[in-house]
Coordinates of C-alpha atoms in Angstrom, one line a residue:
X1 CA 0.0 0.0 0.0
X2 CA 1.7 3.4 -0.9
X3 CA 1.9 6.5 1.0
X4 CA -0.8 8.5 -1.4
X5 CA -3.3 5.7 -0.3
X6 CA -2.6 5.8 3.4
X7 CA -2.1 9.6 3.9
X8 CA -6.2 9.9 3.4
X9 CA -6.7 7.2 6.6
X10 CA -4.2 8.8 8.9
X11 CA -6.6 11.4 10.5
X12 CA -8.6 8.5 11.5
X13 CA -6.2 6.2 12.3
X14 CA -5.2 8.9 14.9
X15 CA -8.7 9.2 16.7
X16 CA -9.2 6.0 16.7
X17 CA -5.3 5.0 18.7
X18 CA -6.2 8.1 21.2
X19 CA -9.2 6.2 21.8
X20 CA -7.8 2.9 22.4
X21 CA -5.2 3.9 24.3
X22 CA -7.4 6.8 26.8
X23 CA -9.6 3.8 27.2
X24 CA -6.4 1.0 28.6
X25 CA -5.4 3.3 31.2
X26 CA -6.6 3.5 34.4
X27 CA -8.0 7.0 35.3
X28 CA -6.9 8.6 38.8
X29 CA -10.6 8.7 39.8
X30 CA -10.8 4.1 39.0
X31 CA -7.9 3.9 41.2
X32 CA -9.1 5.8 44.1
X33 CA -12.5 3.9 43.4
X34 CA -10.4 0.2 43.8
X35 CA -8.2 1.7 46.6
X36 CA -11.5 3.0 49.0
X37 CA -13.0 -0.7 48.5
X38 CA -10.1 -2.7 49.2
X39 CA -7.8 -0.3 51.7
X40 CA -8.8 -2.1 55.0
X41 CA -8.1 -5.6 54.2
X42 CA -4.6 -4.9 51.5
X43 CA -3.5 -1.4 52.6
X44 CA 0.3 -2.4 51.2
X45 CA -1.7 -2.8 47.5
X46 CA -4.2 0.2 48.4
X47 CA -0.7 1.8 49.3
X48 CA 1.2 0.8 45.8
X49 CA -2.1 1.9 43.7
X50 CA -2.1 5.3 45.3
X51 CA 1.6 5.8 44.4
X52 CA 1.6 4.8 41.0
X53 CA -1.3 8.4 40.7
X54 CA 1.4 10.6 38.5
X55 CA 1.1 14.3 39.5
X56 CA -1.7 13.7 42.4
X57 CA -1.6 17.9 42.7
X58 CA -3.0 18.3 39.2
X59 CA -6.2 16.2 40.3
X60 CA -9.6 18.0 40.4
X61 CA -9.8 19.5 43.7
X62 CA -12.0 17.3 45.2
X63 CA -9.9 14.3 43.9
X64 CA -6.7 15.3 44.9
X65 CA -9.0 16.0 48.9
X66 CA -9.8 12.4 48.7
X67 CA -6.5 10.9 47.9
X68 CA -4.8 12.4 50.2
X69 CA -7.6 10.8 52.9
X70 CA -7.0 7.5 51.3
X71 CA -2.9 8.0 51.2
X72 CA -2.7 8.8 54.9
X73 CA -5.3 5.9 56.4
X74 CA -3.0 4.0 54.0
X75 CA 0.3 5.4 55.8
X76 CA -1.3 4.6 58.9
X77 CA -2.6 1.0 58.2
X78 CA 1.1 0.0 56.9
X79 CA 2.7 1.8 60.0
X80 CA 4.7 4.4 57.9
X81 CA 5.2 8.1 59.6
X82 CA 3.7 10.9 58.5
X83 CA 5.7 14.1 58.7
X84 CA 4.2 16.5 56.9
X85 CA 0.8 18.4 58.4
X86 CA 0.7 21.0 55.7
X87 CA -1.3 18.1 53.6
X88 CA -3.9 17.2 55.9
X89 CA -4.5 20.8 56.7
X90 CA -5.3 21.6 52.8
X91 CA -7.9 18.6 53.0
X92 CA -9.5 20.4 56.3
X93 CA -9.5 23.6 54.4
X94 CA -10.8 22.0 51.8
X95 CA -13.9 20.1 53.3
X96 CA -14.6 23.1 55.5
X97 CA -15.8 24.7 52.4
X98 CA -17.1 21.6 50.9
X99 CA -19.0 20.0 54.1
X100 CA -19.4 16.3 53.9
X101 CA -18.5 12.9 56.1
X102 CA -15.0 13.3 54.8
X103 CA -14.5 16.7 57.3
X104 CA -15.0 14.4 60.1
X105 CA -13.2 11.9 59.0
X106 CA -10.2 14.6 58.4
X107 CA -10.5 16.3 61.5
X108 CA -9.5 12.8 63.1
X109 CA -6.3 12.1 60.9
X110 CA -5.4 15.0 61.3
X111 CA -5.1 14.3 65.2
X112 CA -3.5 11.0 64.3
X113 CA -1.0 13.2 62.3
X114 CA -0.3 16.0 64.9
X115 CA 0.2 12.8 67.7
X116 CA 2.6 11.1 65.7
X117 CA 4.7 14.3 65.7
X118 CA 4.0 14.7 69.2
X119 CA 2.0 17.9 69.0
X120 CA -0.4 17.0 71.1
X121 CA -2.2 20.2 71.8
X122 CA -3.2 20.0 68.0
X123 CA -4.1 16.7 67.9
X124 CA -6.5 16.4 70.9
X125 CA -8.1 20.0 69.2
X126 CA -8.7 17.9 66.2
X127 CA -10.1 14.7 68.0
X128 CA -12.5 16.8 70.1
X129 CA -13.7 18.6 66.3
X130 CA -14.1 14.9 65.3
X131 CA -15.8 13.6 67.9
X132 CA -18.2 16.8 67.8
X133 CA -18.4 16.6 63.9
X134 CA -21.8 15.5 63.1
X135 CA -22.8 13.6 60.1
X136 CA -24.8 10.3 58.6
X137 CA -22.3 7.6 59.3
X138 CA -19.6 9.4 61.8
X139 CA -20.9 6.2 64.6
X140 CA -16.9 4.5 64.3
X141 CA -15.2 7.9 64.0
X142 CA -16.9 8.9 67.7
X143 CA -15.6 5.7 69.2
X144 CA -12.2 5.9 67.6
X145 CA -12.2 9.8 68.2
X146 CA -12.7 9.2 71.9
X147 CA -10.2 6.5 72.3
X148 CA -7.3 8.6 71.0
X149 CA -8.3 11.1 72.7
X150 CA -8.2 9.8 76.0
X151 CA -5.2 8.1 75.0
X152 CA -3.2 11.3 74.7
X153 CA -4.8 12.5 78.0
X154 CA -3.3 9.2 79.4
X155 CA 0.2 8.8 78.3
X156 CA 0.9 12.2 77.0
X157 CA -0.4 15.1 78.9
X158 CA -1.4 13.2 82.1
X159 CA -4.4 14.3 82.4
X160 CA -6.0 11.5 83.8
X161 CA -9.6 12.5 85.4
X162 CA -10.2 13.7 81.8
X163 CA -8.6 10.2 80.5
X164 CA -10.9 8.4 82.2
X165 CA -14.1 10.6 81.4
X166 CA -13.2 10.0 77.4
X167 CA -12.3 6.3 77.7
X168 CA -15.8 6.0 79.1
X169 CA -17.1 7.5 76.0
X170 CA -15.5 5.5 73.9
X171 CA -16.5 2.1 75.3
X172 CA -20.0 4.1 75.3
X173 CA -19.7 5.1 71.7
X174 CA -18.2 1.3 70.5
X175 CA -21.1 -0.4 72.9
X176 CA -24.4 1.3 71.6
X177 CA -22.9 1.0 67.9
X178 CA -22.3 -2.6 68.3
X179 CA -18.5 -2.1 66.6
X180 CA -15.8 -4.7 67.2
X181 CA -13.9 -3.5 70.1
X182 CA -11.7 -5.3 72.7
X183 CA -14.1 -3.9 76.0
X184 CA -11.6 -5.7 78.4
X185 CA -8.8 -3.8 76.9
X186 CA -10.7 -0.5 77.5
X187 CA -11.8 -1.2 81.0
X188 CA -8.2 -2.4 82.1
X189 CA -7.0 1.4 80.7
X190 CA -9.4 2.8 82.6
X191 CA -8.3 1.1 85.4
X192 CA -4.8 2.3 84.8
X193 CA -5.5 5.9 84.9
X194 CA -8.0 5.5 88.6
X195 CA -4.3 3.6 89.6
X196 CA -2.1 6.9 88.0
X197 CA -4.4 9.4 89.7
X198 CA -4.3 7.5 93.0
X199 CA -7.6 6.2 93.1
X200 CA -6.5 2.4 94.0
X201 CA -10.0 0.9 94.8
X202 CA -11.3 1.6 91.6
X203 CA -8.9 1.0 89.8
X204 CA -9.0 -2.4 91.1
X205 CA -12.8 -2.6 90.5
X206 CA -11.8 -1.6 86.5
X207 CA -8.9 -4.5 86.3
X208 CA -11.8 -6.8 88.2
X209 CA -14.6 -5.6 85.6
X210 CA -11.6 -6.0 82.8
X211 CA -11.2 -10.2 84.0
X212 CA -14.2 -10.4 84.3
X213 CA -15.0 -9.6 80.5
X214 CA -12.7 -12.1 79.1
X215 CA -14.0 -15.2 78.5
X216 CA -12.5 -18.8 80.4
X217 CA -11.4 -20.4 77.2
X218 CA -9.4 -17.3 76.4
X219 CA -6.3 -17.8 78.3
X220 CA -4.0 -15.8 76.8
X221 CA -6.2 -12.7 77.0
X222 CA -6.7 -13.6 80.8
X223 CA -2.7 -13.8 81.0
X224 CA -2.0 -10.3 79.0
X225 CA -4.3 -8.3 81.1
X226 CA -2.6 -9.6 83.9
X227 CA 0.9 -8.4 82.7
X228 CA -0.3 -5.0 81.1
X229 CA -1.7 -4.3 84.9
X230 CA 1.7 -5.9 85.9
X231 CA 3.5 -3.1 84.0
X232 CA 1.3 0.2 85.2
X233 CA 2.2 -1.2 88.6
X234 CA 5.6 -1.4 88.0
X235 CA 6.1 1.4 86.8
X236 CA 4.2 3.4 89.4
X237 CA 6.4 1.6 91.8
X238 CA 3.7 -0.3 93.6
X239 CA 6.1 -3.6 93.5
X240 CA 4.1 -6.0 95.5
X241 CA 1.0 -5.2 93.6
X242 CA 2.6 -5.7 90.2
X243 CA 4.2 -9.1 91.6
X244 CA 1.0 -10.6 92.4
X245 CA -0.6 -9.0 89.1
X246 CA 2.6 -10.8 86.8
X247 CA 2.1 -14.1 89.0
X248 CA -1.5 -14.4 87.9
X249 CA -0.3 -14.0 84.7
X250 CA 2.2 -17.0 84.4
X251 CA -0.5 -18.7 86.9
X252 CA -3.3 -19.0 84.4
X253 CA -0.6 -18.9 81.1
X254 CA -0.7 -22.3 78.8
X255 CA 1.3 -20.9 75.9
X256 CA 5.1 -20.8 76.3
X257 CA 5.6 -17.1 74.6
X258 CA 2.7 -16.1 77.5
X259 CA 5.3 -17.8 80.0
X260 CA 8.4 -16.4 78.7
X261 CA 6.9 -12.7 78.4
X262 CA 5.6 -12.8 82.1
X263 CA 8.9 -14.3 83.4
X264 CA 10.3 -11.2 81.8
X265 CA 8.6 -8.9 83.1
X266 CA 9.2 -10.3 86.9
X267 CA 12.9 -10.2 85.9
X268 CA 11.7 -6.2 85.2
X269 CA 10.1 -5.9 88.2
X270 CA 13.7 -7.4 90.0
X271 CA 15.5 -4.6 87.7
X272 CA 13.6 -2.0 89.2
X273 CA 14.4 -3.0 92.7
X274 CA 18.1 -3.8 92.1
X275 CA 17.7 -7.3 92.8
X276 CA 20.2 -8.8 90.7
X277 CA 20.0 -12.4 91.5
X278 CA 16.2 -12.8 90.5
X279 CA 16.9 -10.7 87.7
X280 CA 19.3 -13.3 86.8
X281 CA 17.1 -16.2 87.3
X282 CA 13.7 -14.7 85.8
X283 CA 15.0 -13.7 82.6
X284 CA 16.8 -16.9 82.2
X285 CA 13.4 -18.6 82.8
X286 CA 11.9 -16.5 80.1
X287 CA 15.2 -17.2 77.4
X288 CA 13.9 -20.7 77.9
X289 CA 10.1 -20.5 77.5
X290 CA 11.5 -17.9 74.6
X291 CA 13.3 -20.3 72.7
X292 CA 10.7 -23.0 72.9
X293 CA 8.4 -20.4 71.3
X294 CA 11.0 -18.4 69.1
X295 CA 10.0 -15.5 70.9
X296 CA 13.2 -13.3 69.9
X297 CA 11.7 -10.1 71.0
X298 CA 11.8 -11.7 74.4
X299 CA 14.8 -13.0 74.2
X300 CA 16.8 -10.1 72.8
X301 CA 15.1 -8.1 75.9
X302 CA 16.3 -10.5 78.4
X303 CA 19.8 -11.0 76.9
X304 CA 20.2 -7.2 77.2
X305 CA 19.4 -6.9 80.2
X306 CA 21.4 -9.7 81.8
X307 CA 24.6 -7.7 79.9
X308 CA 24.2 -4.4 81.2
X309 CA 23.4 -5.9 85.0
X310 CA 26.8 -8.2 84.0
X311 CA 28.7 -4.7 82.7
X312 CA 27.5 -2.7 86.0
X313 CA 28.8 -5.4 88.4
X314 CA 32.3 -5.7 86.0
X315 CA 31.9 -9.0 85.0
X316 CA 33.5 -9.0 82.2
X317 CA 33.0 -12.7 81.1
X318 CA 29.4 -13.1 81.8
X319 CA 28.7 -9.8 80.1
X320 CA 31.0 -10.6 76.6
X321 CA 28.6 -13.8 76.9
X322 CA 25.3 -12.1 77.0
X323 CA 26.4 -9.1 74.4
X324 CA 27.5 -12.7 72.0
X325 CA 23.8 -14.1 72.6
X326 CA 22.0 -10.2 72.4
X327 CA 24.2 -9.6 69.2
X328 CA 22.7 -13.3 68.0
X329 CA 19.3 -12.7 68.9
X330 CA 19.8 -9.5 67.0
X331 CA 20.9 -10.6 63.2
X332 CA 17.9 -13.2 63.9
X333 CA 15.4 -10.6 64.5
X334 CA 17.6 -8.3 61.6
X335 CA 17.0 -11.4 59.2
X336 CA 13.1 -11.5 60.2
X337 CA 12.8 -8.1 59.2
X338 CA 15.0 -8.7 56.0
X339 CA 12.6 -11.5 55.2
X340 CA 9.3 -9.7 56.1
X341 CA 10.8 -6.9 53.7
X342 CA 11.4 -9.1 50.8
X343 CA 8.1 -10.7 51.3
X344 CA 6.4 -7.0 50.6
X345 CA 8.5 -6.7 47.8
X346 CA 7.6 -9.9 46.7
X347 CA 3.7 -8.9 46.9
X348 CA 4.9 -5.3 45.5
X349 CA 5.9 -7.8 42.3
X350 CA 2.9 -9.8 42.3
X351 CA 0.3 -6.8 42.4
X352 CA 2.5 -5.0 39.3
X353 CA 2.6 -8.6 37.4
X354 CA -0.9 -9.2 37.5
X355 CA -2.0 -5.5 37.1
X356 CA 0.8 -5.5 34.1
X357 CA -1.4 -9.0 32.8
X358 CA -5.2 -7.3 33.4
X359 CA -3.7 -4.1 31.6
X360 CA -2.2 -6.4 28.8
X361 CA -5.4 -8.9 28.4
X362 CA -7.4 -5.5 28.0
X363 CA -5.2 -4.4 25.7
X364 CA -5.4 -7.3 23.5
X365 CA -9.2 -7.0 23.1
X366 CA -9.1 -3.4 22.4
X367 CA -6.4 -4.0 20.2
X368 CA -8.9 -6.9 18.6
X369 CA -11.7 -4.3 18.0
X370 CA -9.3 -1.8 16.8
X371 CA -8.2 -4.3 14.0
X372 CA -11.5 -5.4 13.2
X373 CA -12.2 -2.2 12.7
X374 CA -9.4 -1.0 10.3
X375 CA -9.2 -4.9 9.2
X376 CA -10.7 -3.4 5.4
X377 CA -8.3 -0.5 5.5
X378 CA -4.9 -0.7 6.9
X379 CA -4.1 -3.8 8.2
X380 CA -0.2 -3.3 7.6
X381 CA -0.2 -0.4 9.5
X382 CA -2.2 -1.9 12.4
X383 CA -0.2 -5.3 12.4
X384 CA 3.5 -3.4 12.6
X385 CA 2.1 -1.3 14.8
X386 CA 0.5 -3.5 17.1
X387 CA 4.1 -5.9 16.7
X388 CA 5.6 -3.0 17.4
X389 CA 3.7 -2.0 20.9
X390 CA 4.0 -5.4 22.3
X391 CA 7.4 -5.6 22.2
X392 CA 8.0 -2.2 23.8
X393 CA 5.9 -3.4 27.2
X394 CA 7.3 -7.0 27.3
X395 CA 10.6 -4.7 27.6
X396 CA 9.5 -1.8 29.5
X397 CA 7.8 -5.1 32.5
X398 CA 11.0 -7.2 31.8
X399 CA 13.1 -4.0 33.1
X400 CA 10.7 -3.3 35.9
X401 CA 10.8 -7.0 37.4
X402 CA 14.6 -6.8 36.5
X403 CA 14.9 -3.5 38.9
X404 CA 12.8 -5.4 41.7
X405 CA 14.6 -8.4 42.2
X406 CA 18.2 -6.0 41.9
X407 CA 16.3 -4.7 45.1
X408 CA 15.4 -7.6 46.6
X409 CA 19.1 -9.0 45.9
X410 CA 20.5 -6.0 47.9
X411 CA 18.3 -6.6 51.0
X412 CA 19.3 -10.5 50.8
X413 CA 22.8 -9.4 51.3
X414 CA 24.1 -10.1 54.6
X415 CA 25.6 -7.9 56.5
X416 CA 28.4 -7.9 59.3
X417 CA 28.1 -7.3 62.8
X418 CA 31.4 -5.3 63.2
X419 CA 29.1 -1.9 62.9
X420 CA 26.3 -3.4 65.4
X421 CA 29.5 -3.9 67.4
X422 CA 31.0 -0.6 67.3
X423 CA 28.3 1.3 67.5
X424 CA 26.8 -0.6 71.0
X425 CA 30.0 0.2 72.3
X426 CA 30.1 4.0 71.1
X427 CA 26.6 4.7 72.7
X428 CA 28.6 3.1 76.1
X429 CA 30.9 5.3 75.5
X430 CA 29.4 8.5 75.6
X431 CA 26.1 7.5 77.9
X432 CA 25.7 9.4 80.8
X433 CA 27.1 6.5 83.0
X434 CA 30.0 5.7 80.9
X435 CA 32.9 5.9 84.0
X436 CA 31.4 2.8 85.1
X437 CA 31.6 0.7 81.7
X438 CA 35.1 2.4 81.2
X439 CA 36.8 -1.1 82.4
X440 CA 34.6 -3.1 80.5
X441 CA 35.3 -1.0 77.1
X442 CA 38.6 -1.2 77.6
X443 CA 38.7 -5.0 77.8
X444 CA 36.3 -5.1 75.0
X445 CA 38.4 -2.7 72.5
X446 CA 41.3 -4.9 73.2
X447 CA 39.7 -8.3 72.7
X448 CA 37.6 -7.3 69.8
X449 CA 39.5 -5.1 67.5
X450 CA 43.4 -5.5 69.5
X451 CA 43.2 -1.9 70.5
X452 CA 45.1 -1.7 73.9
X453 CA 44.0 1.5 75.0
X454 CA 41.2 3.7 76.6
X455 CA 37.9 3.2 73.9
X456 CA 37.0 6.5 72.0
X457 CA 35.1 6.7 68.9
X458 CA 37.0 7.2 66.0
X459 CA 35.6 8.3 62.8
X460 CA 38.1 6.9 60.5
X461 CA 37.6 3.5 61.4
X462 CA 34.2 3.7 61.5
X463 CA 34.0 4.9 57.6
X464 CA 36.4 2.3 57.0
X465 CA 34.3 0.0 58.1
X466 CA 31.4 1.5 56.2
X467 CA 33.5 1.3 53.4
X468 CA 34.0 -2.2 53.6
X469 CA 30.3 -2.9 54.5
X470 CA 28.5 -1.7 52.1
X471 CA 30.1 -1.4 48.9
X472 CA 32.4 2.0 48.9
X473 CA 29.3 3.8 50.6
X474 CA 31.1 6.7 52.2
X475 CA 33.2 7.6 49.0
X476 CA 29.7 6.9 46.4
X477 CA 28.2 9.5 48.8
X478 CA 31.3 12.2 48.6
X479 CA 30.8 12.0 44.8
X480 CA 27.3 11.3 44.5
X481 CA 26.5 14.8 46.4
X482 CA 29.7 17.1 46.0
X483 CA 28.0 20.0 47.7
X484 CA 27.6 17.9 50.9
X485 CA 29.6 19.4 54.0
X486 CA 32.1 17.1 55.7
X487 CA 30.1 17.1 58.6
X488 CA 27.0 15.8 56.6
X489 CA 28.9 13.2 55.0
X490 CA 29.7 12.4 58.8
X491 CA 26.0 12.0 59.6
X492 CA 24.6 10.7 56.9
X493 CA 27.3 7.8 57.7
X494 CA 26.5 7.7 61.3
X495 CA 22.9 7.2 60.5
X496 CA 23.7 4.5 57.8
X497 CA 25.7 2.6 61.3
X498 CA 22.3 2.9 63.2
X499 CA 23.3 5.9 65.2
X500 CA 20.2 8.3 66.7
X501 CA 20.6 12.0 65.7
X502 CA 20.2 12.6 69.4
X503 CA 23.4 10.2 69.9
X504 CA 25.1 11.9 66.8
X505 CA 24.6 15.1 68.7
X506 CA 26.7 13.7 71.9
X507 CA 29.4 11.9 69.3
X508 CA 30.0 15.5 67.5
X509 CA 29.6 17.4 70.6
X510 CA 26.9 19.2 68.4
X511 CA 23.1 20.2 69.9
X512 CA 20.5 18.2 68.6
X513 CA 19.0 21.7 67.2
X514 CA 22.1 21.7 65.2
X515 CA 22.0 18.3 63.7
X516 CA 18.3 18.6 63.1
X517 CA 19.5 21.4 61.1
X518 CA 22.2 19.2 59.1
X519 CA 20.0 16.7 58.8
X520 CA 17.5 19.0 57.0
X521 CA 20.4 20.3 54.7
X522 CA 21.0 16.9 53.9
X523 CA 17.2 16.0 53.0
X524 CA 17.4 19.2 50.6
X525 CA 20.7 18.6 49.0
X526 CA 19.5 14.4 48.3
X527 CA 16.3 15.9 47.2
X528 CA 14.4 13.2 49.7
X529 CA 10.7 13.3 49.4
X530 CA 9.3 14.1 53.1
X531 CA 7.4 11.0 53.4
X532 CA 10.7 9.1 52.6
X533 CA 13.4 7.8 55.2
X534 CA 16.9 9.5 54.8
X535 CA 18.7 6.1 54.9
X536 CA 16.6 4.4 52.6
X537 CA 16.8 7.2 50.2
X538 CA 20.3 7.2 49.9
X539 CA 20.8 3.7 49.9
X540 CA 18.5 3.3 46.7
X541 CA 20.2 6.2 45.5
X542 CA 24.2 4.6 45.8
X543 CA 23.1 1.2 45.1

């Protein structure tokens, strides 16, 4: 077919591909409709779905409102920090002038937000809104509204009188709505906060009522109210209270990891009182109801806590023994993580393949149409083109699951324990007790690395050791970001080794205002997205 033939067709040729391909795509307002139906049960997929939006901030106005609803419930379902409020205060603005449900429902993640950046004054001003919003189905956002609420007052501003007043309102709210709610839970808070405000007889009457509400078959319920009371007592100091409270609780326990966490927190309860023997004893009880359950969260607790009662009394032996089984303990629960990781990624994968496959399948019968369509007309222009399409997203997936598994190779990688090691021993170093683990560092430096002398961090062995680690790291970031300071090369390191900024402060003799500050330089000069962890970031960036 010549060119003077198939210039005439072009025009429609062109309509009818804009067609096609406007009609395989997924518009921003189909995804938000799949993410709102499915966000509770797959909030990792809702989460993906919601990323893959290009350009969420050219959305209609009321879209780009409701995606950022859906992206923060979907933060909060998959545990990620939020750390930006300006966001959630455009949505308020937003539905303020646009009243609907949504308002109340943004009134109350906007108190989740403000609490996870501990502004609380903010956040309970935006949980009482919610809870006073008023609207057609706002019955769950009471209940939940009032439970966070009274949950700052609890453990944040100590306000307890008014803690137990919105508790109360909660289990009100959660009972006359007949919503799924763990009543015993609530009533054993309560409870707490008649303890905290020295109200002792009813707070006993709450933990009585809390007991009382869990059924006999339910034993491990029974057993964890009995160690959550066992912890508010400890840490108010009533000791003989919280031993009877944590001896109920191994009392009525079946399940080893309900043994081994209640034998822990007795060893706790020793701790606090200084009662090194039974500390001893307890938390070796719970290492070995631990390790019949592979409870490492337990056991890691426990093994730290024998070391630093071993460092204190200078025995050097017993503590190089419980650091070994803590630093164990630790690359096991590192290696859980690693796997938990590569099992998202692995779901990530799964969700792009067989979005990748629906897209393609729908493509295919569009593309099926479109031929039969133009079958009379231009068939060589449809086949070559069509040829030509296919072989362009086979690539474009095959490079996309070739980039994924590059990233799940990199978190498969193991990783030595020399930085665990060294850093442990620099936060010893520079606690605020650190004259009496000077001995023990000492010993330490000169059995573990050969040093024989007094244990000081040193900055040029740890970026050696960085070096070493991971792949050049310290010298990809000097030329990766040439307009990086030394000192933020230093932190960006010292993060990468697991350091807090609040111990980079003490290492660099800086304030924590100042590193906060280099931090933020550091964010701007990697251009890292706020919702987006600074490690991370640079890690996918070097790798």
């Amino acid at each position: 077919m010549t060119y003077r033939y198939i210039k005439p067709l072009l025009p429609v040729v062109s309509l009818l591909l804009i067609i096609l391909f406007s009609c395989a795509r997924y518009t921003p307002k189909d995804i938000l409709d799949q993410v709102e139906s499915f966000i509770e049960v797959r909030p990792d997929s809702a989460l993906i779905l919601l990323e893959s939006i290009e350009s969420p901030e050219s959305l209609p106005q009321q879209d780009y409102a409701r995606y950022g609803l859906l992206l923060i419930k979907a933060h909060k379902l998959n545990r990620i920090s939020i750390t930006d409020d300006v966001f959630i205060t455009y949505i308020i603005d937003y539905y303020e002038k646009h009243p609907c449900d949504d308002l109340g429902r943004a009134y109350f993640y906007a108190g989740q937000v403000f609490e996870e950046q501990e502004k609380y004054t903010e956040a309970e001003h935006y949980y009482l809104k919610a809870l006073d919003f008023e609207g057609k189905n706002t019955r769950k956002l009471k209940a939940y509204s009032a439970y966070f609420l009274a949950d700052i007052y609890d453990n944040n501003l100590k306000e307890y009188k008014k803690a137990i007043d919105y508790y109360q309102k909660g289990l009100d709210y959660f009972r006359q709505n007949n919503l799924f709610f763990s009543e015993e839970n609530i009533l054993k808070l309560i409870g707490d906060c008649y303890i905290k405000d020295q109200q002792f007889d009813k707070g006993v009457e709450m933990y009585r009522k809390s007991i009382a509400k869990i059924p006999d078959d339910s034993i491990s319920a029974k057993a964890k109210i009995y160690r959550d009371i066992a912890v508010t007592l400890t840490e108010l100091e009533k000791y003989p209270e919280a031993k009877y409270a944590v001896n109920k609780a191994i009392d009525v326990s079946v399940r080893n990891k309900d043994l081994a966490i209640g034998y822990a927190i007795k060893g706790d309860i020793f701790e606090k009182q200084g009662i090194k023997d039974s500390i001893l004893y307890y938390n070796n009880k719970a290492i070995t109801f631990a390790k019949k359950s592979k409870d490492y969260q337990t056991m890691y607790d426990a093994y730290n806590s024998m070391y630093e009662i071993a460092a204190k009394s200078n025995n050097l032996q017993l503590a190089l023994d419980n650091y070994k089984n803590f630093n164990r303990v630790t690359e096991i629960i590192g290696q859980k993580q690693k796997y938990d990781d590569i099992k998202y990624l692995e779901r990530k994968i799964d969700f792009e393949k067989n979005r990748s496959l629906y897209l393609k399948n729908r493509l295919k019968v569009q593309t099926i149409i479109f031929l039969v369509i133009l079958v009379a007309v231009i068939i060589p222009i449809a086949f070559a083109y069509y040829r030509h399409r296919k072989k362009k997203y086979i690539e474009s997936i095959s490079q996309q699951l070739h980039d994924k598994s590059e990233i799940i190779r990199s978190v498969m990688e193991a990783r030595s324990q020399n930085i665990e090691i060294y850093r442990k021993m620099v936060t010893l170093s520079i606690s605020p007790q650190k004259n009496k683990y000077r001995h023990f560092l000492e010993n330490a430096n000169k059995i573990l690395f050969g040093q024989d002398y007094l244990f000081e961090f040193d900055w040029e062995y740890l970026s050696s050791l960085v070096n070493q680690n991971y792949n050049g790291y310290v010298d990809k970031l000097s030329q990766s970001y040439p307009d990086m300071t030394d000192m933020e090369i230093k932190i960006c390191v010292l993060l990468k080794s697991g350091f807090s900024l609040t111990e980079i402060a003490d290492i660099t003799g800086k304030s924590s205002h100042t590193i906060y500050k280099y931090s933020s330089h550091i964010r701007k000069k990697a251009g890292i997205p706020e919702n987006k962890n600074t490690v991370e970031f640079l890690d996918s960036a070097l790798t």
